[in-house]
XYZ file of C-alpha atoms in Angstrom:
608
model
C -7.341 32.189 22.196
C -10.429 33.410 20.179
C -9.714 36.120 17.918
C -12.917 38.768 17.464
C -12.639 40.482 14.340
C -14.195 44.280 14.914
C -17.701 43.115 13.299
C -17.767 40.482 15.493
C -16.725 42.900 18.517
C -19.452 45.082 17.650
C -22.414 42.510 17.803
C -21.462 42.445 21.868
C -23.605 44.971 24.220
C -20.226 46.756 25.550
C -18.583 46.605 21.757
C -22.016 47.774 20.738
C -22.159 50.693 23.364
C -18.414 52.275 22.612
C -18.677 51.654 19.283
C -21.706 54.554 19.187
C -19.721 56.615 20.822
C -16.597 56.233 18.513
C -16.645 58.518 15.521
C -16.634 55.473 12.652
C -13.336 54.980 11.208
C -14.662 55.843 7.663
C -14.833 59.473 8.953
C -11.298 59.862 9.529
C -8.811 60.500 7.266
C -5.642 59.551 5.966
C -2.972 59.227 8.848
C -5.982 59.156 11.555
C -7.549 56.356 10.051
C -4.287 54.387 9.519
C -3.478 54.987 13.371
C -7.340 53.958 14.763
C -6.809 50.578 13.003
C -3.434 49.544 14.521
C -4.445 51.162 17.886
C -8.145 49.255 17.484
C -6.264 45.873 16.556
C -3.707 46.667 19.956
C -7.193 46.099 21.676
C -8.352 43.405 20.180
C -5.617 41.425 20.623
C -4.772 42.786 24.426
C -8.284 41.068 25.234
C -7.603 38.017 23.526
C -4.621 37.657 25.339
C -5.844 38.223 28.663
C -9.171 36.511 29.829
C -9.242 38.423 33.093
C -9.166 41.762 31.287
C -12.104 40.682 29.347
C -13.977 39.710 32.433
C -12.953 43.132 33.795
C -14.144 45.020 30.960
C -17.607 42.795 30.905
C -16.255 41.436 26.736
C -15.795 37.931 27.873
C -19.236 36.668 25.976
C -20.245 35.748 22.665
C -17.411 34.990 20.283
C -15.010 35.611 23.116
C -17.316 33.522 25.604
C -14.286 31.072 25.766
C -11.980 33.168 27.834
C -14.561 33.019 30.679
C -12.679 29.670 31.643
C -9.478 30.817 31.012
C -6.782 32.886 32.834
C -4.106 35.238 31.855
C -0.810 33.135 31.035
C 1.296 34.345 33.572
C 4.171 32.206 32.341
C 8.132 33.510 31.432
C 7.516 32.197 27.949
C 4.437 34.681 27.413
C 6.504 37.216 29.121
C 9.094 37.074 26.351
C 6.265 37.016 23.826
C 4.487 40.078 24.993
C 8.036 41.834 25.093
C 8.272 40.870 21.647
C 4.349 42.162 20.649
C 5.959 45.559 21.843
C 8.624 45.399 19.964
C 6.612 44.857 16.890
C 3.581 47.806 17.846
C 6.238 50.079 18.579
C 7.868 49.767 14.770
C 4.686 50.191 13.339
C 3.709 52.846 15.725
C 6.959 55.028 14.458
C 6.048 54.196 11.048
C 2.817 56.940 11.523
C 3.510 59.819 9.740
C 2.861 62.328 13.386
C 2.967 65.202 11.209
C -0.199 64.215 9.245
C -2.254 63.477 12.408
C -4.672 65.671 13.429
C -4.135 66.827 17.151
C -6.442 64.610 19.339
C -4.601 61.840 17.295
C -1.480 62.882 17.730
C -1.932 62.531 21.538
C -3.457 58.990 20.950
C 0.172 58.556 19.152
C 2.013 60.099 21.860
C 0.536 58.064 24.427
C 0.238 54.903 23.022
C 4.277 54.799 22.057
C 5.337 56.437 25.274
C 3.564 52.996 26.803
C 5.230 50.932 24.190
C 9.061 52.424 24.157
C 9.493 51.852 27.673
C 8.371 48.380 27.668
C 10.618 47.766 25.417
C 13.597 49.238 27.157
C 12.273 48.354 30.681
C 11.370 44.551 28.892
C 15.124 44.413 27.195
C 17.224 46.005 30.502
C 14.910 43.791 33.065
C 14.674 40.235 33.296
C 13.111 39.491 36.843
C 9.756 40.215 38.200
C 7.375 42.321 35.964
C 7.893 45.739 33.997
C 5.112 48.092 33.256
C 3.557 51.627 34.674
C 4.939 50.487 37.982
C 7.387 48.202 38.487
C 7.357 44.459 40.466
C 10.473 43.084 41.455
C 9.064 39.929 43.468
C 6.706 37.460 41.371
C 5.383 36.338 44.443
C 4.722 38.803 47.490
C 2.417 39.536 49.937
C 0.791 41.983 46.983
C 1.002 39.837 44.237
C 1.116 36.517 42.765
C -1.951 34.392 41.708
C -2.517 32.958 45.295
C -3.054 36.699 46.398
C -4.877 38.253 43.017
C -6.995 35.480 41.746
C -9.566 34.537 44.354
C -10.044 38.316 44.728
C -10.543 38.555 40.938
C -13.217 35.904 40.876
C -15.419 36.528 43.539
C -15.177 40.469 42.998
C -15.483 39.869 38.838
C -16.560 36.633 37.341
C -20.231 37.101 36.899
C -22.456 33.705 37.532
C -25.671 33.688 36.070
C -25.629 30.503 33.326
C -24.624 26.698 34.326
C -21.802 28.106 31.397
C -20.687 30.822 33.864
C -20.581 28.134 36.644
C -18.674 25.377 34.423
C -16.355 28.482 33.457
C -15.390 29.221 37.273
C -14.925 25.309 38.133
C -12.149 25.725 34.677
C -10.340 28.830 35.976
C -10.493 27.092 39.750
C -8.117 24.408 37.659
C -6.347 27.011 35.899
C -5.738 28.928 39.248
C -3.302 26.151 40.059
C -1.690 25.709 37.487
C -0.978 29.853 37.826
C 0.410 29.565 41.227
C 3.096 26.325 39.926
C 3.787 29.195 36.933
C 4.502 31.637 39.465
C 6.423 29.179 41.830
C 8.586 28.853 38.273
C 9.514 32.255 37.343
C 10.167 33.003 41.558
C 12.992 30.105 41.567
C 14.184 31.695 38.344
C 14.515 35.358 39.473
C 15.616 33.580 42.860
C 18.812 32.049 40.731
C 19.917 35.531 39.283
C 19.650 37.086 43.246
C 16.126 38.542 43.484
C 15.051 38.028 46.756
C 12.183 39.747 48.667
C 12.952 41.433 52.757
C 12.821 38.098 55.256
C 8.991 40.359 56.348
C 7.902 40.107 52.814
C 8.378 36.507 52.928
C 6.598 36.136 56.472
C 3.777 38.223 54.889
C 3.388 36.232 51.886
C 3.505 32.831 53.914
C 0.840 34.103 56.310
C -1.795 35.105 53.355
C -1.133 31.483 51.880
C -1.111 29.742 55.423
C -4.832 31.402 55.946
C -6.017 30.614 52.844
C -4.837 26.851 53.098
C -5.626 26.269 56.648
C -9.425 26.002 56.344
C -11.497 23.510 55.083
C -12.203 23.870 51.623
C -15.725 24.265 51.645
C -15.105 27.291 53.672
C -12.975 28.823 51.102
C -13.902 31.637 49.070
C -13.367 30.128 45.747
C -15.860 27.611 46.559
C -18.439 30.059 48.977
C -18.658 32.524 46.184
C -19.413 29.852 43.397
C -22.561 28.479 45.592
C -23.726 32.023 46.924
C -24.152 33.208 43.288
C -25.072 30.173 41.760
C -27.890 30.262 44.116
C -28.774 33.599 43.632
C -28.837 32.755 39.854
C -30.967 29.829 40.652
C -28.558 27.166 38.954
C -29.451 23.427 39.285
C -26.310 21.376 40.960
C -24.272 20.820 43.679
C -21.407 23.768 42.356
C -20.418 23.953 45.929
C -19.325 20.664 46.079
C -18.011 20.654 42.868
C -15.358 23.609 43.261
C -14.712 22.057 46.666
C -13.456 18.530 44.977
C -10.993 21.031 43.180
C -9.874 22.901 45.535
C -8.851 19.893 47.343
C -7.222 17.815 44.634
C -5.787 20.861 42.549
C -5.754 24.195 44.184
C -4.276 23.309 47.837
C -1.558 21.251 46.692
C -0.171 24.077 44.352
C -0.653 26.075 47.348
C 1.070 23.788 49.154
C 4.204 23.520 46.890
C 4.121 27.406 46.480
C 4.454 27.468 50.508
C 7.488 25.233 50.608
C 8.657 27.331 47.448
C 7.967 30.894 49.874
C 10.423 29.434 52.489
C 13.057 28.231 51.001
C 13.153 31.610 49.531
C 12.784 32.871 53.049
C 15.526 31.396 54.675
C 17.942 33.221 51.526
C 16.170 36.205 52.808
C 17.756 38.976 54.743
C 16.128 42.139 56.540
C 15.280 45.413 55.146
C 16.786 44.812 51.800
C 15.502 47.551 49.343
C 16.057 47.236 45.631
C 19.489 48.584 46.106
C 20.085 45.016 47.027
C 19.097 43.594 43.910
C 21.512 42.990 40.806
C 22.179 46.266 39.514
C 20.061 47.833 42.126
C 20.606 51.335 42.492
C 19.687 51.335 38.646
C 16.543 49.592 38.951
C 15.022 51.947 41.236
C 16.240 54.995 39.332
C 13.580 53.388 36.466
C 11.098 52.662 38.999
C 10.881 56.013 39.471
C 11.406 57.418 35.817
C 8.315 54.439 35.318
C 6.083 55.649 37.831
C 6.264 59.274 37.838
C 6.143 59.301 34.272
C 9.091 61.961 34.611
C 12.666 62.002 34.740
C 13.156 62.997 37.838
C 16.318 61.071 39.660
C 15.445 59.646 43.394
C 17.538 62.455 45.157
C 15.377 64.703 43.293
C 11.937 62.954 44.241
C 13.194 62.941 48.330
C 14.277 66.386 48.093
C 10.911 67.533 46.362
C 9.250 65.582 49.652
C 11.161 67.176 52.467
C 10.487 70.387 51.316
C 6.198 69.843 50.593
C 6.491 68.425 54.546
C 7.685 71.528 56.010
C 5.121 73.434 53.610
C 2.136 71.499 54.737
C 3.047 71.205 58.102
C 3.075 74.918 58.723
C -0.482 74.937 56.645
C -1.566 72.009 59.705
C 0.045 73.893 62.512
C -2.723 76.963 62.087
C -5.499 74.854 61.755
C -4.164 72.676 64.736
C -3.315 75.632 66.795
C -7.062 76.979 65.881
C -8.719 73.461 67.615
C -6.798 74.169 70.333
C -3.748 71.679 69.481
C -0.538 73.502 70.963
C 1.682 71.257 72.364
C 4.145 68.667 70.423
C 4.561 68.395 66.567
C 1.946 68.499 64.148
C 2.347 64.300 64.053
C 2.143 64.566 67.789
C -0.673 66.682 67.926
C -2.651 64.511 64.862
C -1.842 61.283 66.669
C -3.663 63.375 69.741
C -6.675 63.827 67.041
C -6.398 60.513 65.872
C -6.935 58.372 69.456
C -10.000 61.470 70.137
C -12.681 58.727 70.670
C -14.757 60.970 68.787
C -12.732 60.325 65.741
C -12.379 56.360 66.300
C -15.211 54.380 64.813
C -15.208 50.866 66.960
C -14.052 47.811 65.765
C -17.084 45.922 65.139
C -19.092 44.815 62.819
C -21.436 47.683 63.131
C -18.458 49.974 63.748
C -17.530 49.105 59.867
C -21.136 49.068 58.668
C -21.645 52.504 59.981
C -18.140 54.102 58.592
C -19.432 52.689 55.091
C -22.459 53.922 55.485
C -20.704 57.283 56.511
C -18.598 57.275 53.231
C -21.160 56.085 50.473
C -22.859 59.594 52.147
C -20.125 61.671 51.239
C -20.050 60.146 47.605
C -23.549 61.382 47.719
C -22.928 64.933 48.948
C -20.140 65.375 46.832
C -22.203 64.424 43.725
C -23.979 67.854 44.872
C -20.854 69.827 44.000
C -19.343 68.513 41.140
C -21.378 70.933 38.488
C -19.065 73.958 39.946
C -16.217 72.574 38.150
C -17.615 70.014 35.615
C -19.297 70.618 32.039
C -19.045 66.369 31.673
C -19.876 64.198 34.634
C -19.540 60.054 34.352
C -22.984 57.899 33.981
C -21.303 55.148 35.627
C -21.721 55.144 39.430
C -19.257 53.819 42.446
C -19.650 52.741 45.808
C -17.710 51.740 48.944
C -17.185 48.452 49.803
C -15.088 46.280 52.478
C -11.556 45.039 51.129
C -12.414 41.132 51.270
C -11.116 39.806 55.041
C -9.564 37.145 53.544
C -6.897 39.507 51.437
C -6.727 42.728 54.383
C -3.438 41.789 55.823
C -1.362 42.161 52.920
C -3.671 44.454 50.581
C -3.746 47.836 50.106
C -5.620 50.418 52.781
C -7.648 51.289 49.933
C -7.574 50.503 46.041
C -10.494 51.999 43.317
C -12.243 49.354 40.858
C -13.612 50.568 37.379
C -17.194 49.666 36.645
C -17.620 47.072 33.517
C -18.458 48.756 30.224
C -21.594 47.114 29.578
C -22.971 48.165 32.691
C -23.026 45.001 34.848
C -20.868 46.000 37.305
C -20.564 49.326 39.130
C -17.358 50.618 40.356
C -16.409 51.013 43.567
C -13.673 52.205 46.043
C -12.255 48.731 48.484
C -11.675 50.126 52.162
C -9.021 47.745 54.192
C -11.073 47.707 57.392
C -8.803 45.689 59.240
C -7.733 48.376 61.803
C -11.123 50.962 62.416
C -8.711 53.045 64.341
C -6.733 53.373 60.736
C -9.900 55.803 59.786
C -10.775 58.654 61.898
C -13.490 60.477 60.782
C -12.444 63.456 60.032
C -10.359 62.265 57.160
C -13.341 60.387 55.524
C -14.496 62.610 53.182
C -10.831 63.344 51.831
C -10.958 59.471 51.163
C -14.171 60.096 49.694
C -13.163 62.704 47.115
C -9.794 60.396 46.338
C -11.131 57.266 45.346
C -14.574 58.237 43.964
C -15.596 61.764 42.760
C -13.893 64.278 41.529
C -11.076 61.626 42.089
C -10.192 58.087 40.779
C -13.558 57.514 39.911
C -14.507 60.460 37.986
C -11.105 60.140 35.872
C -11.390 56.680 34.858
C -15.063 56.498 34.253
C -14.720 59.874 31.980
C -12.234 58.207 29.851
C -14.004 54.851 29.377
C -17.537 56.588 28.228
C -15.229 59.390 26.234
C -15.928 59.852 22.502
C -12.495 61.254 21.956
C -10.468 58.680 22.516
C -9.479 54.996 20.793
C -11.181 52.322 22.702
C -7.514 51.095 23.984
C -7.189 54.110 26.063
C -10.148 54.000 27.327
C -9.596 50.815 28.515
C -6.238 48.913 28.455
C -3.490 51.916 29.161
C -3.317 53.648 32.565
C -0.274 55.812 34.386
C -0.289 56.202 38.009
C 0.954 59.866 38.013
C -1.318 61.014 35.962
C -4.471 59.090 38.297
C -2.936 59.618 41.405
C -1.968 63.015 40.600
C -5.150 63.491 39.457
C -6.749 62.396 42.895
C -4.755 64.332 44.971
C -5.549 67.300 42.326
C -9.188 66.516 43.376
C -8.749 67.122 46.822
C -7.550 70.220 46.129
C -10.259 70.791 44.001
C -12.578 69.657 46.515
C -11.359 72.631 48.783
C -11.691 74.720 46.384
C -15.440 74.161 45.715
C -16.058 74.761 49.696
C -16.031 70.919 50.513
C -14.590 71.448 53.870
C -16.267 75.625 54.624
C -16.884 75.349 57.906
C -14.796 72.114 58.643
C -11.904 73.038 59.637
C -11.108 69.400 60.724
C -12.012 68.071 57.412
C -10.007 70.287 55.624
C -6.882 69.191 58.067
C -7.734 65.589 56.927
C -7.304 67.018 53.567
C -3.999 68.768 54.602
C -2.950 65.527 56.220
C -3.725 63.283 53.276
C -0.960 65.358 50.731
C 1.127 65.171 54.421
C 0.980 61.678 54.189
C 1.507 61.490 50.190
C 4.361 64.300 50.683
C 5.841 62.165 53.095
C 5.709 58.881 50.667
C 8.459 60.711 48.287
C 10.672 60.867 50.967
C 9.677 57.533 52.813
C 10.318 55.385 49.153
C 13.561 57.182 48.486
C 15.015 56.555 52.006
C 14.172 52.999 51.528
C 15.424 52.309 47.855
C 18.272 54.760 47.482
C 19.216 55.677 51.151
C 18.844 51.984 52.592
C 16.463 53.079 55.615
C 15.228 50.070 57.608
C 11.501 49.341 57.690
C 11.707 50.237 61.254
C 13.052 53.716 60.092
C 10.997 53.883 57.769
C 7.828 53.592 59.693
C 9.021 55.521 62.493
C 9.304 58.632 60.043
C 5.471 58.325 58.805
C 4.315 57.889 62.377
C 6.359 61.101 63.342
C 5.593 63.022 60.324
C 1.606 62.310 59.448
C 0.759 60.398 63.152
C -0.687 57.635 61.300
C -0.900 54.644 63.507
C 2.074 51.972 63.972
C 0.740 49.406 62.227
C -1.539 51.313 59.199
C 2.203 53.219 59.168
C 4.026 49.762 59.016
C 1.622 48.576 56.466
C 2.371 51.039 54.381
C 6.316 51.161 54.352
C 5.999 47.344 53.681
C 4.193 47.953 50.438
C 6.711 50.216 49.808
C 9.033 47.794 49.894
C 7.417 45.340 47.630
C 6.689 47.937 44.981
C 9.457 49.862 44.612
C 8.373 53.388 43.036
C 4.564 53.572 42.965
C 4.410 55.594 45.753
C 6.193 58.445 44.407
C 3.633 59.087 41.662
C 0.574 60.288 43.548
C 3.089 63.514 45.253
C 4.830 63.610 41.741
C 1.351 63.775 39.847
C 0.053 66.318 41.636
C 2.704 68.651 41.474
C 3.125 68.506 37.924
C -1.029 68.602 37.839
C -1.142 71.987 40.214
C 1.363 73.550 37.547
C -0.110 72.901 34.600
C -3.531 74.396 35.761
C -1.802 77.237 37.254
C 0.183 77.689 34.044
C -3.052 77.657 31.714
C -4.741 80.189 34.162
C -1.575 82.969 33.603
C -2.304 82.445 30.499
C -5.411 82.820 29.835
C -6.253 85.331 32.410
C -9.951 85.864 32.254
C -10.381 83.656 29.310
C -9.499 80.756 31.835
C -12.821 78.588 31.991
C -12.382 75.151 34.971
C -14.779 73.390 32.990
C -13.463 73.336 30.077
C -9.988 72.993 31.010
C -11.368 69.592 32.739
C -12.780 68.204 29.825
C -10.103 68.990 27.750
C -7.733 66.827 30.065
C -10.168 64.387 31.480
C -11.621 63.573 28.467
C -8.165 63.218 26.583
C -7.924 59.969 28.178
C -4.816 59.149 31.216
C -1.155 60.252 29.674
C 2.720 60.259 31.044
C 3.129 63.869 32.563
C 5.398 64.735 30.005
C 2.568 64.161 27.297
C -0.098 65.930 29.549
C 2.413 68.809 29.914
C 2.345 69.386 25.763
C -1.053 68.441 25.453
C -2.415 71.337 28.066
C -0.066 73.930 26.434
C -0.951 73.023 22.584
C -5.026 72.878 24.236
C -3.905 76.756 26.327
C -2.581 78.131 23.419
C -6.292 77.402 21.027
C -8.278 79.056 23.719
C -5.571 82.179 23.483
């Protein structure tokens, strides 16, 4: 791997960019200064070490142009040595004097070692799947795994507009193989000590691979994407052909062996099996929870928290439902009623989709319009709505958000899973809207990439999902608040029915991983409680199952995001002022809850 000393970082556009936004190192002082450099070096060395972060963040050029034909090393040897790394930043980190730091820097030091201690205990205490803000217990699923993540990554990321570019995808097309036999390693490990994925996980997995495999390879998108942007860039040579000869020799026999690999791991596999099934289960998803809430609240707690935000927002739905005329049933029978209202079902076809993206990049728009009633700071980087690629939809996400590059080259933009139309009624659209672009997902993260406050690595390489999904479902709030929905009243039940729906997560992951609830159970309670559809319903609760925890952080998040605000306001009383409460958290950078908690009261009690 190239190493880029910071001169050297500086001479690229995006190093070039941050760096004039980042007060210069010589200006700080003492214990500040000391801190920048080991947090600046954490960066460095995070891109060096991982050639598809470096895409993502637009830095894989100039003296780091090599990692352009590179992937990350995926391998349990560079597991162990990343666990190490930790170990290491984490002693130096506690060597920082916190006392001396001044107080934006102390929540850089907060942060930054928060991150670092638990990967060390989660690293030490865990030796299957993968540790981190959320927690993966399968190496290979139908949500991740190379054969799932990497085709995605370079048709959505690895810009083409040099024969170098080109020669750099044909070398990660090689490299993708070799990351799916890495992969097929570590599964048969973790397989050995008892980790095994739900029989449905399995079937899932094998059907993403199957699809992929089972067309020619010139069809492929690891070899469509290569030509189309080749020819855009107007490259000489036959690239099509090219990535096709790998694919062929390379990529579909490690796809092949990873296949075989998937079932004879599926016939070990049993039905339903939560984490409690896994060695040592029951303690496993206790830290999935502690990891993804960013809290220590136990399971019970989380599915306790959720029953009782159900019966809250359901009475909220039942008057607006009542008001549209919706008597009869519960409020999940009476939104499955609103649901199947053809005037909320956009058809499935092609111009069905077209038109409900169309629909959405229009809310983005109108919401733009509102954002000054509650922001001093608003992101230059833009988003937009795309399709979730077809050839990933039956085992991705409904929806997942996608940070723009920092030199500019790439905008952001919110993936919709447009499988099932009928998943989307309209009159939940603009909820979706305001969660995965503005005030939401994209507002957050684009704030605390272009932020002058904060160290480069946490603008960039550390994020929590309580603290982002807390802070979407925050937005929504928000969103009412600043009269999104006045004279909506449907909209503003999409918005009730979206914190239903994340409400009804808490409860949903908690039955599955500490109360052993079947996936048929499972389901069955998010149909009955939000009237989602059967199979957007299903497809959720087999996510759930794959990534044990995650879904408690957006309910968790928000609550502990509602509080705080609410806190600073008694507080304050009239000196209370939204806007600059939002910068002060927004453009602090993402933080654990428990940081964000001290950080809001230390910020509450200057304005006092």
């Amino acid at each position: 791997m190239t190493h880029l000393d910071r001169r050297s970082f500086l001479l690229t556009s995006a190093g070039a960019a941050l760096a004039a936004a980042t007060p210069a190192l010589a200006q700080a002082a003492g214990e500040d200064a000391k801190l920048r450099t080991l947090l600046d070096g954490m960066f460095e060395t995070l891109v060096d070490d991982s050639p598809q972060f470096a895409t993502s963040l637009g830095l894989d050029k100039g003296a780091r142009a090599p990692l352009k034909a590179q992937l990350n090393d995926n391998s349990a040897q560079a597991k162990a040595r990343r666990l190490e790394r930790s170990r290491k930043w984490l002693g130096e980190l506690k060597a920082i004097d916190r006392a001396k730091l001044s107080a934006s820097s102390k929540v850089d030091l907060d942060v930054v070692a928060y991150q670092q201690e638990r990967a060390v205990a989660y690293g030490d205490r865990w030796k299957f799947g993968d540790v981190g803000g959320n927690f993966n217990p399968y190496v290979i699923s139908q949500r991740g795994g190379a054969y799932a993540n990497v085709p995605d990554f370079m048709d959505s990321q690895h810009r083409v507009q040099t024969q170098a570019d080109a020669e750099a995808w044909l070398s990660r097309l090689s490299a993708f193989a070799r990351n799916m036999d890495t992969d097929l390693e570590r599964q048969r490990a973790d397989v050995a000590m008892g980790v095994v994925p739900p029989d449905f996980v399995c079937e899932l997995a094998l059907g993403q691979m199957r699809a992929l495999r089972d067309q020619p390879a010139a069809q492929t998108i690891m070899v469509t994407s290569l030509a189309k942007k080749a020819q855009a860039a107007g490259l000489a040579g036959d690239w099509g052909a090219r990535a096709e000869r790998i694919v062929t020799a390379e990529v579909f026999p490690a796809l092949d062996r990873q296949i075989a690999g998937m079932q004879a791991v599926r016939a070990k596999a049993k039905p339903d099996t939560g984490v409690w099934a896994l060695p040592d289960g029951d303690a496993y998803y206790a830290d999935c929870v502690k990891a993804s809430t960013t809290t220590n609240y136990s399971p019970e707690e989380v599915h306790q928290m959720g029953r009782q935000q159900v019966a809250e927002i359901n009475a909220r739905l039942d008057k607006i439902l009542r008001g549209q005329g919706l008597t009869k049933g519960t409020v999940g029978e009476r939104l499955v009623v609103l649901n199947n209202d053809p005037k909320q079902v956009y058809p499935a076809t092609d111009e069905g989709r077209a038109r409900m993206l169309a629909d959405l990049n229009k809310d983005v728009a109108d919401l733009y319009a509102l954002l000054p009633r509650a922001f001093a700071t608003l992101p230059k980087a833009k988003v937009e709505v795309r399709r979730v690629p077809v050839f990933i939809q039956d085992g991705a996400a409904n929806g997942y958000y996608q940070s723009a590059a920092l030199d500019g080259s790439r905008p952001a933009a919110f993936y919709i899973n447009l499988k099932e139309t009928s998943d989307w009624p309209r009159y939940n659209l603009k909820t979706l809207a305001v969660h995965e672009t503005i005030p939401g997902h994209h507002l957050q993260i684009a704030l605390a990439q272009e932020s002058t406050r904060i160290p480069i690595l946490r603008r960039t390489g550390f994020g929590f999902s309580a603290f982002s999904e807390g802070w979407a479902l925050y937005s929504e709030q928000l969103a009412d608040e600043m009269g999104a929905y006045e004279g909506d009243p449907l909209g503003q039940a999409g918005y009730l029915q979206s914190l239903l729906f994340r409400a009804a997560r808490l409860v949903t992951d908690t039955g599955i991983h500490a109360k052993r609830w079947t996936r048929a159970q499972a389901t069955q309670y998010m149909v009955d409680t939000i009237g989602n559809t059967p199979t957007r319903a299903q497809r959720e609760v087999e996510r759930y199952f794959s990534s044990p925890g995650q879904a408690n952080s957006y309910k968790v998040g928000h609550t502990v995001w509602a509080k705080v605000r609410e806190d600073a306001k008694k507080k304050l009383g009239a000196k209370f002022d939204l806007k600059a409460y939002h910068d002060a958290v927004l453009l602090s950078g993402a933080m654990p809850l428990t940081v964000l908690e001290r950080h809001v009261q230390e910020w509450t009690a200057q304005q006092a």
